[in-house]
PDB file of C-alpha atoms and ligand atoms in Angstrom:
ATOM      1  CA  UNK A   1    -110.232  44.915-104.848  1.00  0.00           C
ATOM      2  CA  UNK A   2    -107.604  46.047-107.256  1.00  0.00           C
ATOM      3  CA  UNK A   3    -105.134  48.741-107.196  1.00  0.00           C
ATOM      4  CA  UNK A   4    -104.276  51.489-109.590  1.00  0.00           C
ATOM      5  CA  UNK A   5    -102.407  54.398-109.213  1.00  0.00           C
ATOM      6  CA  UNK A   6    -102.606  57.844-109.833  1.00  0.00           C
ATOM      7  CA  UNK A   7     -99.436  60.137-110.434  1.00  0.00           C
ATOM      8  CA  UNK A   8     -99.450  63.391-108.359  1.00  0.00           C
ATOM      9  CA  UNK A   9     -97.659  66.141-111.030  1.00  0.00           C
ATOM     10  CA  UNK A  10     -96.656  68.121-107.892  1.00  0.00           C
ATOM     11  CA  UNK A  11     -94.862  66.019-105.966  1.00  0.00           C
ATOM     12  CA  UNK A  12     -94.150  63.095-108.355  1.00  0.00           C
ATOM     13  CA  UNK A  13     -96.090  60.471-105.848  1.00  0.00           C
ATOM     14  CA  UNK A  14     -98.204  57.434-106.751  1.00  0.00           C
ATOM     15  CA  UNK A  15    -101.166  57.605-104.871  1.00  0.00           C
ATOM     16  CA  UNK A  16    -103.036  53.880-104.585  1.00  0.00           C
ATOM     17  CA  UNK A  17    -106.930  54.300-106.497  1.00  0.00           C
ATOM     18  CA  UNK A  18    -108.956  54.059-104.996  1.00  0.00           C
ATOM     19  CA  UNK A  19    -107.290  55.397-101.687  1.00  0.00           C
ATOM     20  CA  UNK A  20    -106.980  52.587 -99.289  1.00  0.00           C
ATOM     21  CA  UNK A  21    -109.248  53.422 -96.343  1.00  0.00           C
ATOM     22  CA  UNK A  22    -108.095  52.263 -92.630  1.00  0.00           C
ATOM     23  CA  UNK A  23    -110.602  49.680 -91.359  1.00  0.00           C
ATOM     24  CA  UNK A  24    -113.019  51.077 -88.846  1.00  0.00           C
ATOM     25  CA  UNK A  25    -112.775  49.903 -85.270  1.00  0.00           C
ATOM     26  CA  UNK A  26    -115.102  48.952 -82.282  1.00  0.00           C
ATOM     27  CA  UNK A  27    -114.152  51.732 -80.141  1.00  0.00           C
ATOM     28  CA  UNK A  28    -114.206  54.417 -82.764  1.00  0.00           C
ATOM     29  CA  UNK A  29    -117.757  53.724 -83.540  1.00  0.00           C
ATOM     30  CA  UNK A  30    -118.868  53.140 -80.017  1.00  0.00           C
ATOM     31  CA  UNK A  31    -117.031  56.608 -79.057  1.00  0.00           C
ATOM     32  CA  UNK A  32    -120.128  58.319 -81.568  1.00  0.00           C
ATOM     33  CA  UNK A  33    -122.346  57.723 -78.903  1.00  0.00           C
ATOM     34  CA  UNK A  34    -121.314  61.119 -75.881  1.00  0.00           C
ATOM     35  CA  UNK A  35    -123.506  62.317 -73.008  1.00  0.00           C
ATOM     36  CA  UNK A  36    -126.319  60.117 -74.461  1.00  0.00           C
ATOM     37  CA  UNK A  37    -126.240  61.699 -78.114  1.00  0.00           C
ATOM     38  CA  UNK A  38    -125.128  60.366 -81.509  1.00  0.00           C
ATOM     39  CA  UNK A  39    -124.045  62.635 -83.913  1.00  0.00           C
ATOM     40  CA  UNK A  40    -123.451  60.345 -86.616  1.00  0.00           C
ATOM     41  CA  UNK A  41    -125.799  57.906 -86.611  1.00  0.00           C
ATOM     42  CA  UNK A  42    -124.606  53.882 -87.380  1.00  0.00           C
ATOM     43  CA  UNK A  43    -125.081  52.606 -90.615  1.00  0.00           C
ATOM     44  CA  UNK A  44    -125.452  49.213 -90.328  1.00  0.00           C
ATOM     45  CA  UNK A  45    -126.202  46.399 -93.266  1.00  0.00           C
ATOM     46  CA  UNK A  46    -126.089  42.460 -93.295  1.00  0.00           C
ATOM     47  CA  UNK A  47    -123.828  40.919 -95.691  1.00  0.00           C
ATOM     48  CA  UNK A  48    -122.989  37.227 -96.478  1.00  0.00           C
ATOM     49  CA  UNK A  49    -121.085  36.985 -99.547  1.00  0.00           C
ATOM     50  CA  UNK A  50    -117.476  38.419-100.659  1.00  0.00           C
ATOM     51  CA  UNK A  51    -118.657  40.119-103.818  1.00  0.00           C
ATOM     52  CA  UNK A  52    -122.133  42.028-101.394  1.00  0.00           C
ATOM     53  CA  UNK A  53    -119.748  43.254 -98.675  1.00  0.00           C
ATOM     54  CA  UNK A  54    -117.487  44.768-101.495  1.00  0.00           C
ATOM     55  CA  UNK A  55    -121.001  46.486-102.902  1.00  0.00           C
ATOM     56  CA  UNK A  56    -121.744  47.428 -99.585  1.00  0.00           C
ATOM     57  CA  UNK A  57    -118.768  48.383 -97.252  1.00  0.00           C
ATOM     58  CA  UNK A  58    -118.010  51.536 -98.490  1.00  0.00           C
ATOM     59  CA  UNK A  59    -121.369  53.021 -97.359  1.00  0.00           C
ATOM     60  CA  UNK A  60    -121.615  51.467 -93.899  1.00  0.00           C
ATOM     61  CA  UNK A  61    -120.062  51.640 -90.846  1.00  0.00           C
ATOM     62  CA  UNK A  62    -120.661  48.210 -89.470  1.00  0.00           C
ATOM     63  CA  UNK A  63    -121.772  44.718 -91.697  1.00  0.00           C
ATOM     64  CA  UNK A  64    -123.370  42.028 -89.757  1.00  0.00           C
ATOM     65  CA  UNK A  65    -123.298  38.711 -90.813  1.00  0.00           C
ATOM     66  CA  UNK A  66    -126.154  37.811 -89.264  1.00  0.00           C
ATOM     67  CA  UNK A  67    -127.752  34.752 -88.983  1.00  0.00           C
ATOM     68  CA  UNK A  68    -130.774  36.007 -90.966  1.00  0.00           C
ATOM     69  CA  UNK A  69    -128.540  33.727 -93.607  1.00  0.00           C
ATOM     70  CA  UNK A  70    -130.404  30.540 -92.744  1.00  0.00           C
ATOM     71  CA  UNK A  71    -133.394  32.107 -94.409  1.00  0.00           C
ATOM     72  CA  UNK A  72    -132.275  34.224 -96.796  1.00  0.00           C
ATOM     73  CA  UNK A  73    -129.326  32.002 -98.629  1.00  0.00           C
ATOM     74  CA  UNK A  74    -130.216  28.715 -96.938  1.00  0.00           C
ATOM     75  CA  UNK A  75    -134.280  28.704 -97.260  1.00  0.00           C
ATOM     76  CA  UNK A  76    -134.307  27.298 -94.205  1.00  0.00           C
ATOM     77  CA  UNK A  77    -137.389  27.930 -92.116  1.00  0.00           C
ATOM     78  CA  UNK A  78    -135.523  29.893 -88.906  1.00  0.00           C
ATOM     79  CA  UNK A  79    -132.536  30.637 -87.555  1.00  0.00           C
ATOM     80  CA  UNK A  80    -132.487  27.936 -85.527  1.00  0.00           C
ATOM     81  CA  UNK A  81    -130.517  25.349 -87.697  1.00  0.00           C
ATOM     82  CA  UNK A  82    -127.725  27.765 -88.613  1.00  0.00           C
ATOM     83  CA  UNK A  83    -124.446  26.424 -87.615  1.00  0.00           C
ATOM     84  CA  UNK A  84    -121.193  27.641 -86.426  1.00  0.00           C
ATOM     85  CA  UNK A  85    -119.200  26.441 -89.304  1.00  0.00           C
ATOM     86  CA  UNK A  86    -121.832  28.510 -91.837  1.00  0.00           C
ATOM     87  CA  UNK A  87    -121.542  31.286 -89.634  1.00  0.00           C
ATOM     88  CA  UNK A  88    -117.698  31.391 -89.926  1.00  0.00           C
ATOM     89  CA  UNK A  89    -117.913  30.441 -93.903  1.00  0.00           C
ATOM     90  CA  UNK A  90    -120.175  33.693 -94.603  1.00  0.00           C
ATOM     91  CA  UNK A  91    -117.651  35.732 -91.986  1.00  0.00           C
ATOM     92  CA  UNK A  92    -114.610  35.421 -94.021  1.00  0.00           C
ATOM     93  CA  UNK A  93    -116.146  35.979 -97.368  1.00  0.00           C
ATOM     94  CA  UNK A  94    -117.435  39.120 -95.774  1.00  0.00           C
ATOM     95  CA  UNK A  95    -114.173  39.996 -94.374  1.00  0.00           C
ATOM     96  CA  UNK A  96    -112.042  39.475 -97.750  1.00  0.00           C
ATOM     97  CA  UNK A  97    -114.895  41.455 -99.436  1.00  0.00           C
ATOM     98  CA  UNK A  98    -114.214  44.108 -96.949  1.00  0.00           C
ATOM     99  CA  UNK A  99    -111.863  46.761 -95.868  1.00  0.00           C
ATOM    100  CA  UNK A 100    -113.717  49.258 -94.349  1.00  0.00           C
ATOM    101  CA  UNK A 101    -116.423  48.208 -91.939  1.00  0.00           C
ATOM    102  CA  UNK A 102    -116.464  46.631 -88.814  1.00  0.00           C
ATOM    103  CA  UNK A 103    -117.761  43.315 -89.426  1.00  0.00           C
ATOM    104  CA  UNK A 104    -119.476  41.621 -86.611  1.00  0.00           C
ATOM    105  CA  UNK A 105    -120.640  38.091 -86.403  1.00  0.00           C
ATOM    106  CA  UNK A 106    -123.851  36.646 -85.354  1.00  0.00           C
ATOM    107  CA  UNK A 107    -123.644  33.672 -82.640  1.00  0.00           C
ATOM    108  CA  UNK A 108    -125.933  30.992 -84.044  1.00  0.00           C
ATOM    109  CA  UNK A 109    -128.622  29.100 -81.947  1.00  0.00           C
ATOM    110  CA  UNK A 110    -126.770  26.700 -79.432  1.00  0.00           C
ATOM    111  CA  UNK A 111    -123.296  27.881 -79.565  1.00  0.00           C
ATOM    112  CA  UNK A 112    -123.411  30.296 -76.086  1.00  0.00           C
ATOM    113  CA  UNK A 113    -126.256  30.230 -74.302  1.00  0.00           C
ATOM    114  CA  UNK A 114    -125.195  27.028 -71.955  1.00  0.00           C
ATOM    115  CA  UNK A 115    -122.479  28.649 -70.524  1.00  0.00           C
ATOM    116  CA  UNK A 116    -120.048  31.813 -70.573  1.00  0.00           C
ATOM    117  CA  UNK A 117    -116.509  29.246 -71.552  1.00  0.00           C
ATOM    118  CA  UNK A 118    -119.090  27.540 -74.102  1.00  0.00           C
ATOM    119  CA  UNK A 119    -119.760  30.839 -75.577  1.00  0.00           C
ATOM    120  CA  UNK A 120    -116.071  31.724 -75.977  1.00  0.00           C
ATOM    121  CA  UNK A 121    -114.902  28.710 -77.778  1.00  0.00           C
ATOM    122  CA  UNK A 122    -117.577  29.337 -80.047  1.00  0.00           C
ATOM    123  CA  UNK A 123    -116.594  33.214 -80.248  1.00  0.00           C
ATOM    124  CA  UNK A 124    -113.280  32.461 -80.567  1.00  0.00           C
ATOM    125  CA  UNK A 125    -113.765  29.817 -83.453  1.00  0.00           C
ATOM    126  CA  UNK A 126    -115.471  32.575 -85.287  1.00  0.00           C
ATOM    127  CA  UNK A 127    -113.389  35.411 -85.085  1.00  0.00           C
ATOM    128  CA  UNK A 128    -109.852  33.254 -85.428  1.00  0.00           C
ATOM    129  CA  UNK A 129    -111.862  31.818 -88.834  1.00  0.00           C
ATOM    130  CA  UNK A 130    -113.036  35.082 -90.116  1.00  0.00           C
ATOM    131  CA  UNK A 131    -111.125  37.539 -88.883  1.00  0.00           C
ATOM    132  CA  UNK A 132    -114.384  39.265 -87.881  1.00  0.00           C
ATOM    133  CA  UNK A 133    -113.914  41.948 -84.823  1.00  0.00           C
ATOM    134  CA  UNK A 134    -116.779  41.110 -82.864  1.00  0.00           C
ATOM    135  CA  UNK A 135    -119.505  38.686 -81.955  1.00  0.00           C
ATOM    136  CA  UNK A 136    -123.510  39.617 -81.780  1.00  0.00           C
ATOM    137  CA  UNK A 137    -125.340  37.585 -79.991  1.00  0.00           C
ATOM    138  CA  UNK A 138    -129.479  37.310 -78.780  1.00  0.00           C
ATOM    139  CA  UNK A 139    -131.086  37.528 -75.246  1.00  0.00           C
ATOM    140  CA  UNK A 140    -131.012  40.037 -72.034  1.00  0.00           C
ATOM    141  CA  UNK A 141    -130.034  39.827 -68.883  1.00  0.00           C
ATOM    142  CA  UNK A 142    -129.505  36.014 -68.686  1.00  0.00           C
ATOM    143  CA  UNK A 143    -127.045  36.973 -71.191  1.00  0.00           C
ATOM    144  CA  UNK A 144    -125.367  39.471 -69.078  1.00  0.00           C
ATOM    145  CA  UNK A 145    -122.527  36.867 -67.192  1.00  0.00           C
ATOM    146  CA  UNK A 146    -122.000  36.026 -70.997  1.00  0.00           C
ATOM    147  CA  UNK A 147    -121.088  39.422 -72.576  1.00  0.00           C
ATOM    148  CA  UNK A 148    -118.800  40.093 -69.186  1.00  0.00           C
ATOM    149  CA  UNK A 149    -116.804  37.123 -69.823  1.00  0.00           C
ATOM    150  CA  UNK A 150    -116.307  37.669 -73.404  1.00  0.00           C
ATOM    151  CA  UNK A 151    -115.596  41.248 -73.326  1.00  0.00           C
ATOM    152  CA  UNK A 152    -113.111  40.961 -70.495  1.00  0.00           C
ATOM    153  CA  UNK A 153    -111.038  37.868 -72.748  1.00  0.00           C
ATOM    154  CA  UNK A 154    -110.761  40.500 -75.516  1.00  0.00           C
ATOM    155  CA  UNK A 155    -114.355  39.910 -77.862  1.00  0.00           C
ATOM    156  CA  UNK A 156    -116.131  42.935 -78.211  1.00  0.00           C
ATOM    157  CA  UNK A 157    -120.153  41.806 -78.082  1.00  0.00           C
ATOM    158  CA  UNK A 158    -122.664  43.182 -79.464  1.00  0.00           C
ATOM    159  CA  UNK A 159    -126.321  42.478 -77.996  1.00  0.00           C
ATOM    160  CA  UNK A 160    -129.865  42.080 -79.521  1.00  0.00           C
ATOM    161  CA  UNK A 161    -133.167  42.744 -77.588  1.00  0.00           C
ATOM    162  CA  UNK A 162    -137.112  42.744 -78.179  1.00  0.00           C
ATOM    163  CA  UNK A 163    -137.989  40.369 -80.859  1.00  0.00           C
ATOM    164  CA  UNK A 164    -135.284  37.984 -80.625  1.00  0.00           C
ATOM    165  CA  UNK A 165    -136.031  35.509 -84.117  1.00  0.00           C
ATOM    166  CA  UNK A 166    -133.448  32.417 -81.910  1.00  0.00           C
ATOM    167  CA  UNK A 167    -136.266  32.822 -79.236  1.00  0.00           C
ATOM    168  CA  UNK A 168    -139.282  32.011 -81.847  1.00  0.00           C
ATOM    169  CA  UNK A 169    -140.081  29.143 -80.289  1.00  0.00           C
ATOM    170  CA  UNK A 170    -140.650  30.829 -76.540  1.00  0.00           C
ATOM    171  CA  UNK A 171    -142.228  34.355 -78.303  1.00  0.00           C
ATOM    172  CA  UNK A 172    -144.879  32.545 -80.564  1.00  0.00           C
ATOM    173  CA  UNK A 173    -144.225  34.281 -83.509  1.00  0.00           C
ATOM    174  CA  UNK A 174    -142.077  37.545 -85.088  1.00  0.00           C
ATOM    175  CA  UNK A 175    -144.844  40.386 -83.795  1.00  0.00           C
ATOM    176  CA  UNK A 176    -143.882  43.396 -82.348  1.00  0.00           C
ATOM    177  CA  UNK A 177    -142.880  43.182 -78.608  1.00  0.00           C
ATOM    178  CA  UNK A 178    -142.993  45.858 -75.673  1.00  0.00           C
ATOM    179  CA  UNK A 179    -146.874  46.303 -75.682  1.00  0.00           C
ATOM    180  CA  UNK A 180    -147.096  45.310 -72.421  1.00  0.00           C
ATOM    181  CA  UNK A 181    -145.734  47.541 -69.307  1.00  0.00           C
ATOM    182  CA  UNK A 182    -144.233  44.370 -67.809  1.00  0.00           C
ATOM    183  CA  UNK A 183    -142.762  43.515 -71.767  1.00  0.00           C
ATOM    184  CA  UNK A 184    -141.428  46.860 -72.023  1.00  0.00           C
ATOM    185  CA  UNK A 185    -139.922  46.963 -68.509  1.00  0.00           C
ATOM    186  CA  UNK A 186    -137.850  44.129 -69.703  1.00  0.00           C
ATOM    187  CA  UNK A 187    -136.675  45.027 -72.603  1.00  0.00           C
ATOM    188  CA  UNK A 188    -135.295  48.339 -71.338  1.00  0.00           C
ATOM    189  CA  UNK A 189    -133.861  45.790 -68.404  1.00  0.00           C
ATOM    190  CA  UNK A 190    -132.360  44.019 -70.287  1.00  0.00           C
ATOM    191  CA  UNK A 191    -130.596  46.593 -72.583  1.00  0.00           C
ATOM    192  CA  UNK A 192    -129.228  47.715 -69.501  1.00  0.00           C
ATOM    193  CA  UNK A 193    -127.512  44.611 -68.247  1.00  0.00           C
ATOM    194  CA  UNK A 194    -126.044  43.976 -71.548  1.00  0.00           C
ATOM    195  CA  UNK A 195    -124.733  47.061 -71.403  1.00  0.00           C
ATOM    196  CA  UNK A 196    -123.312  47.606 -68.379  1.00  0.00           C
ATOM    197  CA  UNK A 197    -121.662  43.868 -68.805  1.00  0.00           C
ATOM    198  CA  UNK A 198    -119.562  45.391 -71.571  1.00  0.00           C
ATOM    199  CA  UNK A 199    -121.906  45.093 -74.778  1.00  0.00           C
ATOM    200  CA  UNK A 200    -120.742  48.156 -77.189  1.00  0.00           C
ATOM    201  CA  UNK A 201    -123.905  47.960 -78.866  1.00  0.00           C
ATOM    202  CA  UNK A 202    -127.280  46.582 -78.772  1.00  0.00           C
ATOM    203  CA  UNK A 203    -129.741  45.761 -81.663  1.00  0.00           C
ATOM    204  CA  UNK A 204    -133.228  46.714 -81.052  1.00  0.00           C
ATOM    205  CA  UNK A 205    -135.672  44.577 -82.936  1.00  0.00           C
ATOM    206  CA  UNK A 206    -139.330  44.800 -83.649  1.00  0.00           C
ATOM    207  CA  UNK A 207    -140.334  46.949 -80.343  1.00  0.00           C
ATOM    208  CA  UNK A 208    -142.924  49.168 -79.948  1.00  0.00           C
ATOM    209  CA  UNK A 209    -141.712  53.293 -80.741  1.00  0.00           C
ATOM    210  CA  UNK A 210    -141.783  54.634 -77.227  1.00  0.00           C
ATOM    211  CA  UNK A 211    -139.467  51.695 -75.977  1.00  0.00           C
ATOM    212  CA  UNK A 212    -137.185  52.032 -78.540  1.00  0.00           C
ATOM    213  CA  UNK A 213    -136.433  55.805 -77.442  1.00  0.00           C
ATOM    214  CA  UNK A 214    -136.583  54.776 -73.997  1.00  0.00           C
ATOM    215  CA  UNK A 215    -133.565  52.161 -74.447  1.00  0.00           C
ATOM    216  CA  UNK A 216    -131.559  54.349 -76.545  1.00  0.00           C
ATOM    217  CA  UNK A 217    -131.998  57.029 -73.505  1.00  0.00           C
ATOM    218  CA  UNK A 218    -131.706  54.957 -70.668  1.00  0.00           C
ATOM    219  CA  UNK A 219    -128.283  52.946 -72.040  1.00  0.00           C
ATOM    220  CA  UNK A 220    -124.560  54.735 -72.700  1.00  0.00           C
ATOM    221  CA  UNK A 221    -123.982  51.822 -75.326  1.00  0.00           C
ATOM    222  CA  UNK A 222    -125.183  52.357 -78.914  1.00  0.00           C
ATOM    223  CA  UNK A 223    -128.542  50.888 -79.849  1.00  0.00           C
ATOM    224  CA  UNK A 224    -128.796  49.615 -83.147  1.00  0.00           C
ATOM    225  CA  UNK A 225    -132.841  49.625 -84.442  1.00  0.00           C
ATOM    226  CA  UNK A 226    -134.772  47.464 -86.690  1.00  0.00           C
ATOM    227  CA  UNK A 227    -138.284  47.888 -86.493  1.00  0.00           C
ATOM    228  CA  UNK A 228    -137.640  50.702 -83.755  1.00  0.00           C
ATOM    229  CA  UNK A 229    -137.270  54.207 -84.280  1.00  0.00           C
ATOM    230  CA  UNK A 230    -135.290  56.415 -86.168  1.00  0.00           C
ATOM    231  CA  UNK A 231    -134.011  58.353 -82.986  1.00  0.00           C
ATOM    232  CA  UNK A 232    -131.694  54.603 -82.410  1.00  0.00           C
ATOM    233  CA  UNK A 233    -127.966  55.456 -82.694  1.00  0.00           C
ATOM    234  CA  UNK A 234    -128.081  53.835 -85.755  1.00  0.00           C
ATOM    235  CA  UNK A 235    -130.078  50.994 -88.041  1.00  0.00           C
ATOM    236  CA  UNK A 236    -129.586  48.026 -89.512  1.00  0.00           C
ATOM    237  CA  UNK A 237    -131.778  46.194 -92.286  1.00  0.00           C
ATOM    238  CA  UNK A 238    -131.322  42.590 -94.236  1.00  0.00           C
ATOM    239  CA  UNK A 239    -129.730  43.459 -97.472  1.00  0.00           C
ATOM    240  CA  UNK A 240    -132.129  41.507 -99.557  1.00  0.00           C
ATOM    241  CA  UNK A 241    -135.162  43.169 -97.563  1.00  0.00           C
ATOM    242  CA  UNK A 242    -134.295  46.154 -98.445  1.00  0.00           C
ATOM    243  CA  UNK A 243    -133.621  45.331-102.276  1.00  0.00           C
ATOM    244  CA  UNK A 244    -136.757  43.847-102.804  1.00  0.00           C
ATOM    245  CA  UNK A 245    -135.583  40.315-103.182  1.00  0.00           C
ATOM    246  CA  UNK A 246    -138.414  38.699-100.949  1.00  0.00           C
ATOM    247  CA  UNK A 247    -142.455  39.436-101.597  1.00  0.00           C
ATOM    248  CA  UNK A 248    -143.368  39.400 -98.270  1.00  0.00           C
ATOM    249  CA  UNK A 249    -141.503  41.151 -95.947  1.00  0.00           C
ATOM    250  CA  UNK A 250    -141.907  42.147 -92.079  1.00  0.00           C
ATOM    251  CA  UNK A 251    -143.815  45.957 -92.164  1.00  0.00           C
ATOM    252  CA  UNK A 252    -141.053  47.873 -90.722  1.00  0.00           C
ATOM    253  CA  UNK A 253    -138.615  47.190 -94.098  1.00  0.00           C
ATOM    254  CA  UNK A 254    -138.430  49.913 -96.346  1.00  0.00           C
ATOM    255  CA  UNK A 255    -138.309  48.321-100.029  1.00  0.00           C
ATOM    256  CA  UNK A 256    -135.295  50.891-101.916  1.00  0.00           C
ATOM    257  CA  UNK A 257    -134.956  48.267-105.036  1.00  0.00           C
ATOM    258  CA  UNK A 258    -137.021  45.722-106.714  1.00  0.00           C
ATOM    259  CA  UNK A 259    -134.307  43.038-107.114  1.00  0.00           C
ATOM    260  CA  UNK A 260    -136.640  39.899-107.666  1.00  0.00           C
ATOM    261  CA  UNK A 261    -138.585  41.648-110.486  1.00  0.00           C
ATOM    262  CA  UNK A 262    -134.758  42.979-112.434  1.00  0.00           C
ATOM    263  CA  UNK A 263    -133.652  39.053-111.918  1.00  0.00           C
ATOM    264  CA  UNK A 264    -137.062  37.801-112.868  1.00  0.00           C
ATOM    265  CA  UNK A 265    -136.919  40.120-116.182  1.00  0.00           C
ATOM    266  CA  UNK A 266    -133.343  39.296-117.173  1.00  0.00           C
ATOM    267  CA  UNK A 267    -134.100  35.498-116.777  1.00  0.00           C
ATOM    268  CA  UNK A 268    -136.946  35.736-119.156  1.00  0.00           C
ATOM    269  CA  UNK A 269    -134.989  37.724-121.671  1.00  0.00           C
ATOM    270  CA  UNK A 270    -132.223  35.285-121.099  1.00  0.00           C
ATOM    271  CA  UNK A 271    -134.492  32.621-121.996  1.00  0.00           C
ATOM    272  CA  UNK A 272    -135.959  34.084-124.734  1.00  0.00           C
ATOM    273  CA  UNK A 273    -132.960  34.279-126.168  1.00  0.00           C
ATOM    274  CA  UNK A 274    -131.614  31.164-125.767  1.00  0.00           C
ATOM    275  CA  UNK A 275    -134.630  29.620-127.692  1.00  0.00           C
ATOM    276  CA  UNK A 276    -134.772  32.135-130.130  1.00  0.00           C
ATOM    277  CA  UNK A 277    -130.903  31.108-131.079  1.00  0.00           C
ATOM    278  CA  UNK A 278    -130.325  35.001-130.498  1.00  0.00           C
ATOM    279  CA  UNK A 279    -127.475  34.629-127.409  1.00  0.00           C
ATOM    280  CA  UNK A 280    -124.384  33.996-127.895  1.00  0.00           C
ATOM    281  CA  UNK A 281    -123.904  37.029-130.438  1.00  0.00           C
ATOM    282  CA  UNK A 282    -121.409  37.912-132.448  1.00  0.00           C
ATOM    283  CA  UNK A 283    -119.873  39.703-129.494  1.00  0.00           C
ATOM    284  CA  UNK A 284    -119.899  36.527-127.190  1.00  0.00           C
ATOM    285  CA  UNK A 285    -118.605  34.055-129.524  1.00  0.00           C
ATOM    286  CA  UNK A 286    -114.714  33.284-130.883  1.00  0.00           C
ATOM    287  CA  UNK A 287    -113.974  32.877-134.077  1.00  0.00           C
ATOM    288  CA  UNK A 288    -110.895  31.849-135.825  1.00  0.00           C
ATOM    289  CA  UNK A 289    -108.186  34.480-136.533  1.00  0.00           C
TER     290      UNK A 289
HETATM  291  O1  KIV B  13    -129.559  37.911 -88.313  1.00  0.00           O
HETATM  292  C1  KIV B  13    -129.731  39.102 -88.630  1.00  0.00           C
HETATM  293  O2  KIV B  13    -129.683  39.480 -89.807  1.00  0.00           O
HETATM  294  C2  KIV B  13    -129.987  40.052 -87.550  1.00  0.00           C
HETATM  295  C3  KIV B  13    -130.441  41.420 -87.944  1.00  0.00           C
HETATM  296  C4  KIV B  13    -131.809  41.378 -88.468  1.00  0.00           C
HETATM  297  C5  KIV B  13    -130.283  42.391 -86.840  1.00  0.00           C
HETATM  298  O3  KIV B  13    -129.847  39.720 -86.414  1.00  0.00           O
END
């Protein structure tokens, strides 16, 4: 981002433009959450490029760089074949785009899950590489030894619960979970262990209403929803979800842009123009002095 800078008449001083804002922190956000109650809920957004986290960062509080990029930038079919080195890549883009929000990294698929050292060389890859400030990564209580470990070597965790998209394989599909008691028992379960392991936030994906509420009461960390309820501490979408860059989209995204038809529509007038010999113009082309 560049600088400018704007002369104060009364007291003669230079004042950086925009006005450089101090980069949020892990605590600061997780201190929202008191008794139970946050007052200001978390804005939350994914990002994966330099040029989207500057777009984004000055309206949210935290930007994931979630692993949602296999699909969305790779076209891969699931998360499953992200890798650690993409993971990082997209992280420091985000980062150098970035000077406001907490960035937090997603784990990808086989990078923590075999054991708690395994899951700090990986953590610790990605936030040396990135500069990110935290990790996020997917499961409950199995995850629980995990998130200890980390947090108490200095990587503040974020968790994710419910529909878990590494887990595809095990769940069957991306549907809604919790509508069983014994489904919903274990979600709230295993919101808790995360949290009480050190997690300083918890994303709640695709779960029935009612659960949703439930976690966010029954757990001091911040929940995070997605397909959850509004009462979460805060939310979290996929950028390009939310701008209307994919037709078909899970139910619980709200559509605030239609990004695919503006690109589709500029294309075409592009090409029209191209064949019509009407672009470059006047105004895009040099011409000798
Ligand atoms: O990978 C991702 O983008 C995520 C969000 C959907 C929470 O995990």
């Amino acid at each position: 981002m560049s600088t400018s800078f704007t002369l104060d008449t009364s007291t003669s001083r230079a004042n950086p433009t925009p006005a450089p804002m101090k980069r949020l922190t892990v605590p600061a956000i997780r201190a929202r959450k008191v008794d139970g109650v946050t007052a200001e809920p978390v804005v939350m957004l994914t990002a994966y490029t330099a040029r989207q986290a500057q777009l984004l960062d000055p309206h949210c509080d935290i930007l994931l760089v979630g692993d949602s990029l296999g699909q969305v930038i790779y076209g891969l079919p699931s998360t499953i074949p992200v890798t650690l080195d993409m993971m990082a890549n997209h992280a420091a883009a985000v980062v150098r785009g970035s000077y406001h929000s907490v960035v937090v990294v997603d784990m990808p698929f086989g990078a923590y899950e075999a054991s708690p050292e395994a899951a700090f060389e990986a953590a610790a890859m990605l936030l040396k590489a990135s500069n990110a400030a935290a990790v996020k990564l997917e499961g409950g209580a199995a995850m629980a030894e995990t998130v200890a470990f980390l947090v108490a070597r200095g990587i503040p965790v974020m968790g994710h619960v419910g529909l878990t998209p590494q887990a595809v394989n095990v769940l069957g599909g991306y549907g809604a979970r919790g509508r069983s008691d014994a489904e919903a028992d274990k979600i709230v379960s295993d919101a808790k262990a995360l949290c009480d392991a050190g997690a300083f936030a918890i994303v709640v994906e695709g779960v029935v209403e009612p659960i949703a509420i439930a976690v966010t009461e029954a757990v001091s960390c911040l929940t995070i929803g997605i397909g959850a309820s509004a009462k979460c501490d805060g939310q979290v979408l996929v950028t390009e979800d939310m701008l209307g860059m994919f037709e078909r989209v899970p139910r619980f995204v709200k559509r605030y842009e239609d990004m695919a038809g503006l690109i589709t529509r500029t294309a075409e007038t592009y090409a029209a123009e191209v064949r019509e010999r009407s672009f470059p113009g006047p105004d895009q082309t040099y011409q000798p002095k």
